[in-house]
XYZ file of C-alpha atoms in Angstrom:
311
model
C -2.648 16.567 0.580
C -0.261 13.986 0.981
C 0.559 10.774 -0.855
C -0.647 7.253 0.212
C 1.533 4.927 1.190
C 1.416 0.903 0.073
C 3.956 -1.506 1.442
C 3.518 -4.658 -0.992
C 5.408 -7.541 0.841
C 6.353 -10.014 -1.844
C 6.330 -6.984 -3.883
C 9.168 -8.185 -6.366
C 7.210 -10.584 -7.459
C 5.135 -11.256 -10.503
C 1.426 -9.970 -8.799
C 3.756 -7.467 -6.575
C 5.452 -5.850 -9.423
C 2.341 -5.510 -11.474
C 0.246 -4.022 -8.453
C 3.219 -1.601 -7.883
C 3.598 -0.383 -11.384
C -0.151 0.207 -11.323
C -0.350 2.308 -7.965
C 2.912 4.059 -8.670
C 0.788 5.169 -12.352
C -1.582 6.195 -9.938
C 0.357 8.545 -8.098
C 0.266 6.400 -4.601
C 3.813 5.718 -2.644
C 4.862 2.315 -3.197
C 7.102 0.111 -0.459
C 8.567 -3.221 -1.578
C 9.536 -5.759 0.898
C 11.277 -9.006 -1.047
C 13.927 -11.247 -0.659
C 14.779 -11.961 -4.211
C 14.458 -15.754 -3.505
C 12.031 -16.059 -6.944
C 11.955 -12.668 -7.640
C 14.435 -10.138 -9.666
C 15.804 -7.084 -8.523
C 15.311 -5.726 -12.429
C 11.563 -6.087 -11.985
C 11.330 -3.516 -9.457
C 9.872 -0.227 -10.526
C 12.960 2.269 -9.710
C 10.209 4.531 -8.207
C 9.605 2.143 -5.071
C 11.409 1.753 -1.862
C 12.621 -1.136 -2.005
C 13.801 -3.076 1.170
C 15.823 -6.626 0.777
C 14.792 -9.158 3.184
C 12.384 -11.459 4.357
C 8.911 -11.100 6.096
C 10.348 -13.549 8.988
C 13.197 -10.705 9.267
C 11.920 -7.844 12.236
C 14.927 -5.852 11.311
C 13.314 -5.807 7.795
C 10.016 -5.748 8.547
C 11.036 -2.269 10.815
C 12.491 -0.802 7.710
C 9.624 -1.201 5.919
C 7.204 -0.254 8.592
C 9.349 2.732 9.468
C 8.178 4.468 6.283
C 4.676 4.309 7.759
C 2.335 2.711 4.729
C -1.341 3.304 5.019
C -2.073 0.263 3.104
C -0.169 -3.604 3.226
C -0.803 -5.760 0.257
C 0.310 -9.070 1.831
C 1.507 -11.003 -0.711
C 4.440 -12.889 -0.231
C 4.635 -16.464 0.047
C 6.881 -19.629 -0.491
C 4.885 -20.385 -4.491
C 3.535 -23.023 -4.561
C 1.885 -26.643 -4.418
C 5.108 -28.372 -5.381
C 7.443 -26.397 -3.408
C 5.398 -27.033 -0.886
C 4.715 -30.231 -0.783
C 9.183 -30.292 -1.250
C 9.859 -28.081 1.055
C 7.071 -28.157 4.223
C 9.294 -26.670 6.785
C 10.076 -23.604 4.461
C 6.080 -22.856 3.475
C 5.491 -22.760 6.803
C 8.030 -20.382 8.311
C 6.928 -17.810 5.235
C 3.822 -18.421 4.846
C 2.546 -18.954 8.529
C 5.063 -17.286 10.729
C 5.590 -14.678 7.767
C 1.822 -13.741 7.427
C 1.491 -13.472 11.250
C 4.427 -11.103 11.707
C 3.607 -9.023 9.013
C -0.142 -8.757 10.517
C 1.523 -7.768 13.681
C 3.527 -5.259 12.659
C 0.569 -3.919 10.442
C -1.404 -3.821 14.020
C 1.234 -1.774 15.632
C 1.691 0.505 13.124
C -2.222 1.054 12.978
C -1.956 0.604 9.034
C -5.980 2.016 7.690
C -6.180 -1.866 5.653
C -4.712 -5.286 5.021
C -5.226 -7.159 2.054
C -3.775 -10.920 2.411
C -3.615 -13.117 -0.387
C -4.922 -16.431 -0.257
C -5.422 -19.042 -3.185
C -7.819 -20.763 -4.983
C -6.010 -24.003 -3.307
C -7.996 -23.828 -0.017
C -11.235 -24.953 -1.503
C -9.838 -28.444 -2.487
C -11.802 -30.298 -5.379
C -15.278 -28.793 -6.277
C -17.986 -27.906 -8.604
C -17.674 -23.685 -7.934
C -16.108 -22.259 -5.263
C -18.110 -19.718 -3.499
C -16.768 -17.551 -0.512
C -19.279 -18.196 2.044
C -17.753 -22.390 2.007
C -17.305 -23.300 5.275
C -15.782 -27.065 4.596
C -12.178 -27.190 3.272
C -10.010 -29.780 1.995
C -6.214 -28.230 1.706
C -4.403 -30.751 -0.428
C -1.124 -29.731 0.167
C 0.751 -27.505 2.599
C 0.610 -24.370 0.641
C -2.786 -24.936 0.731
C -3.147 -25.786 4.184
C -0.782 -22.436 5.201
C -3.028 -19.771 2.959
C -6.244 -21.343 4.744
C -3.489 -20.911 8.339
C -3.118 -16.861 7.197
C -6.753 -16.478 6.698
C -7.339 -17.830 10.126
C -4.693 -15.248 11.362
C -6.371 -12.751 9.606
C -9.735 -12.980 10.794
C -8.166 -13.358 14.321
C -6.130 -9.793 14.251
C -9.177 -8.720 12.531
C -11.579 -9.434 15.150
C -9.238 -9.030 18.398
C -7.266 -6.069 16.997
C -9.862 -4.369 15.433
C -7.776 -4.573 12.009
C -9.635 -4.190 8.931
C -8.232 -6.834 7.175
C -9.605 -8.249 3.750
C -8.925 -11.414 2.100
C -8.652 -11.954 -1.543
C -8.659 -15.629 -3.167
C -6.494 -15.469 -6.145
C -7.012 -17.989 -8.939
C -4.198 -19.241 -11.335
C -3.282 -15.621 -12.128
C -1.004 -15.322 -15.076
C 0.394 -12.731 -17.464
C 3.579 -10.721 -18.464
C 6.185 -10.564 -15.439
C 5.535 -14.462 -14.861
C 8.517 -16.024 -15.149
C 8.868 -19.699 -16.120
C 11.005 -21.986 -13.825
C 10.332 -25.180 -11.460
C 8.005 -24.395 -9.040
C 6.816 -21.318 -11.280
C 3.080 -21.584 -12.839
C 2.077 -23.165 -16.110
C 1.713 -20.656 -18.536
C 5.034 -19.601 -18.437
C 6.768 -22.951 -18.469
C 4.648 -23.913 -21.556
C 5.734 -20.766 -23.557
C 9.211 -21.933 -22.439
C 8.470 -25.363 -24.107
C 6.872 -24.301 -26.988
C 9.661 -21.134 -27.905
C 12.267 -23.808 -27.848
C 9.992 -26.345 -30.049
C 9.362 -29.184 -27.342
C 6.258 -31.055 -26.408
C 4.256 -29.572 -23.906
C 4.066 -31.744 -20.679
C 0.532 -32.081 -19.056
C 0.690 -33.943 -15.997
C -3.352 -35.699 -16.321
C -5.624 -36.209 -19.050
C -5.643 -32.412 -19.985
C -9.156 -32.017 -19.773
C -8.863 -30.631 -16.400
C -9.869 -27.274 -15.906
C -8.468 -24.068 -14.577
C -10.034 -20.500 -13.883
C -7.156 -18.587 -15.261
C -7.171 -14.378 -14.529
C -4.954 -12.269 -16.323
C -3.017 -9.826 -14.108
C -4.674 -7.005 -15.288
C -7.844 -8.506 -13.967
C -5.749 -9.244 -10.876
C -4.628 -6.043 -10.149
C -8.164 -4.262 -10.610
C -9.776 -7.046 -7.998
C -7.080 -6.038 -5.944
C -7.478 -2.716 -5.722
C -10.958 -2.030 -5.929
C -10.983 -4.444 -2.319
C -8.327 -2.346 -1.019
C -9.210 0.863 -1.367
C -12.957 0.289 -0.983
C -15.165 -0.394 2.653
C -15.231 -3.966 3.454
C -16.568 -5.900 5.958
C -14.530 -7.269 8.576
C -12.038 -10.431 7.312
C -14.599 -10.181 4.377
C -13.173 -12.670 1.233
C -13.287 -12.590 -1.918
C -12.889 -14.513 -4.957
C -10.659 -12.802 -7.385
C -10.945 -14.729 -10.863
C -12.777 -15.164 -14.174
C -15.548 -17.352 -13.795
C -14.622 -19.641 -16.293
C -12.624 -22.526 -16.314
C -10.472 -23.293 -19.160
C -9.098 -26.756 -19.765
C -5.788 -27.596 -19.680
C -5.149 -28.664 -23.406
C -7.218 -25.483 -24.633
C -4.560 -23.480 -22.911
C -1.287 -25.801 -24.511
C -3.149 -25.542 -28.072
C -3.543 -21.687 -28.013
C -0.033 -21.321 -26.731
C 1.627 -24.036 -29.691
C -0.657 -22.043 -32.100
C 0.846 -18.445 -31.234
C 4.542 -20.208 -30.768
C 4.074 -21.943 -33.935
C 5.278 -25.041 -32.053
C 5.074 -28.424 -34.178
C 5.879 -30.533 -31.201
C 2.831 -31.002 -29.611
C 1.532 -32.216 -26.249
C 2.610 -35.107 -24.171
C 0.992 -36.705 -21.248
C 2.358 -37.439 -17.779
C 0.491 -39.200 -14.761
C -1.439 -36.813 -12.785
C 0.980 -35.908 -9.542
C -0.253 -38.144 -6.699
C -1.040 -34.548 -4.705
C -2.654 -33.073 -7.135
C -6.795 -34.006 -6.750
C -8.271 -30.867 -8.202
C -9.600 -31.971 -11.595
C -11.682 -28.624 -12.044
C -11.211 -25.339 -11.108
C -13.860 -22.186 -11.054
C -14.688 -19.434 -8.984
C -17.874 -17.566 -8.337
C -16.899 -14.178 -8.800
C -20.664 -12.577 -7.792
C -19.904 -11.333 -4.263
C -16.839 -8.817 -6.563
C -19.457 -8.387 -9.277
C -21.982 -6.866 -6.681
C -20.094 -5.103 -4.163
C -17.899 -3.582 -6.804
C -18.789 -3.484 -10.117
C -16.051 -6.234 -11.069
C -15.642 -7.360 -14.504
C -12.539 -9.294 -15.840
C -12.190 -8.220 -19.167
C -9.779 -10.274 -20.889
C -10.028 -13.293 -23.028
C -7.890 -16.691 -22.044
C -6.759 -16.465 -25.523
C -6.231 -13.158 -25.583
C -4.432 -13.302 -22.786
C -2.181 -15.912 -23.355
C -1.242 -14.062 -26.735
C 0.080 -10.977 -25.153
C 2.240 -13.381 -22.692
C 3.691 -15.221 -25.338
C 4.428 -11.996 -26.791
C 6.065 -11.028 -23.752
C 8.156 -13.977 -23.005
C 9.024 -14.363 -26.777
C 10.138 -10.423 -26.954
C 11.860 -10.529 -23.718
C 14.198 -13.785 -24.565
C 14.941 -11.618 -27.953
């Protein structure tokens, strides 16, 4: 019988290098497309093909689809809100002209599924965010391009007969994320707090995110990819829960042992989300989804990471 095949574009990446270590464990074929641009080469699992290069790049995207995957795991983008908002021109060429390409050459190579990652971002500011929405209010242009590559999804889905799925990730964080600019905020505290600074919140702090631990991640992930779905069929992939923003900063300056405290910043003039939390029923039902870890759990074994890696 032979072995499955997964080509994970963005697969250098924090969520790509997690989902790879996990289907190389178990026992599937893993292809990595990346172009290093916020990614490391170290990361990679030396069991995966690894191409360099860009989903905007056919002469990459040929290499990649010449090992003929049975499954794509869509995820790379131009991360995130910031850069985007910094940087418009470059979120769309990746994460428009990138998601349609890649979709393309999944058609042609009549790949068995698609799973393209979205965000959390596309709902805009409210109460829960359920699925079956229909009215979106994209706050910035990574938000507005992930709503663009569901669009494109649901149109090669429909036209092309690909089965395509579409999986909402929410504030995902965990060891293999990286601290740096436009990176998430997690990381960049434990950065602050391991070198005994202030933690900077950018609002009142009582804002609320629905953070999901990779782990979590992964297993949503997976259980849409190898599993029947309906047509373009979304899904949340998340907690539940939101957590606010200063619970997070005092759990990580308790594990860091960081004296320094929090200070406050004005709110980014893009930023209008004040909470953040998924309804995660439609995974519950049609798969038995449960996220299992804690936020503070969670956040311990990052610090751990990030502390033991800078060692």
């Amino acid at each position: 019988m032979s072995i499955a095949k997964v080509l994970i574009t963005g697969g250098a990446g924090f969520v790509g290098t997690n989902l790879a270590n996990n289907l190389i464990n178990e026992n599937y074929e893993v292809i990595i497309i990346d172009d290093l641009s916020s990614s490391y080469r170290g990361s990679i699992n030396p069991k995966a093909i690894f191409v360099e290069g860009s989903v905007v790049d056919d002469v990459a995207l040929t290499e990649c689809f010449s090992y003929n995957p049975d499954y794509v795991v869509h995820l790379a983008a131009l991360f995130a809100n910031q850069n985007s908002v910094d940087h418009p021109d470059s979120d769309l060429m990746v994460n428009g002209m990138g998601t349609l390409k890649v979709l393309d050459f999944s058609k042609r190579a009549c790949v068995k599924k698609v799973v393209y990652a979205s965000s959390s971002c596309v709902y805009g500011n409210k109460d829960i965010m359920k699925e079956g929405d229909i009215e979106f209010h994209p706050d910035t242009p990574y938000a507005i391009t992930k709503l663009l590559g569901e669009y494109y999804s649901k149109f090669w889905s429909s036209q092309y007969d690909l089965d395509i799925a579409i999986v909402r990730l929410f504030n995902v964080y965990g060891p293999g994320d990286f601290p740096g600019e436009y990176r998430s905020v997690i990381p960049n505290f434990i950065k602050l707090a391991t070198n005994n600074k202030p933690l900077t919140i950018t609002g009142s702090g009582n804002e609320t995110r629905d953070f999901c631990f990779i782990d979590d991640t992964v297993d949503g992930i997976c259980l849409i990819l190898f599993n029947k779905t309906e047509s373009s069929a979304i899904f949340n992939i998340a907690t539940g829960i939101g957590s606010s923003i200063i619970e997070v900063a005092n759990y990580i300056n308790l594990y860091c042992n960081n004296k320094a405290g929090i200070q406050f910043n004005e709110r980014r003039d893009w930023d209008c989300v004040i909470d953040r939390r998924a309804d995660i029923t439609k995974l519950k039902n049609s798969f038995g989804f449960r996220p299992k870890t804690r936020i503070k759990d969670g956040i311990k074994i990052t610090c751990d990471w990030l502390v033991d890696l800078n060692k």
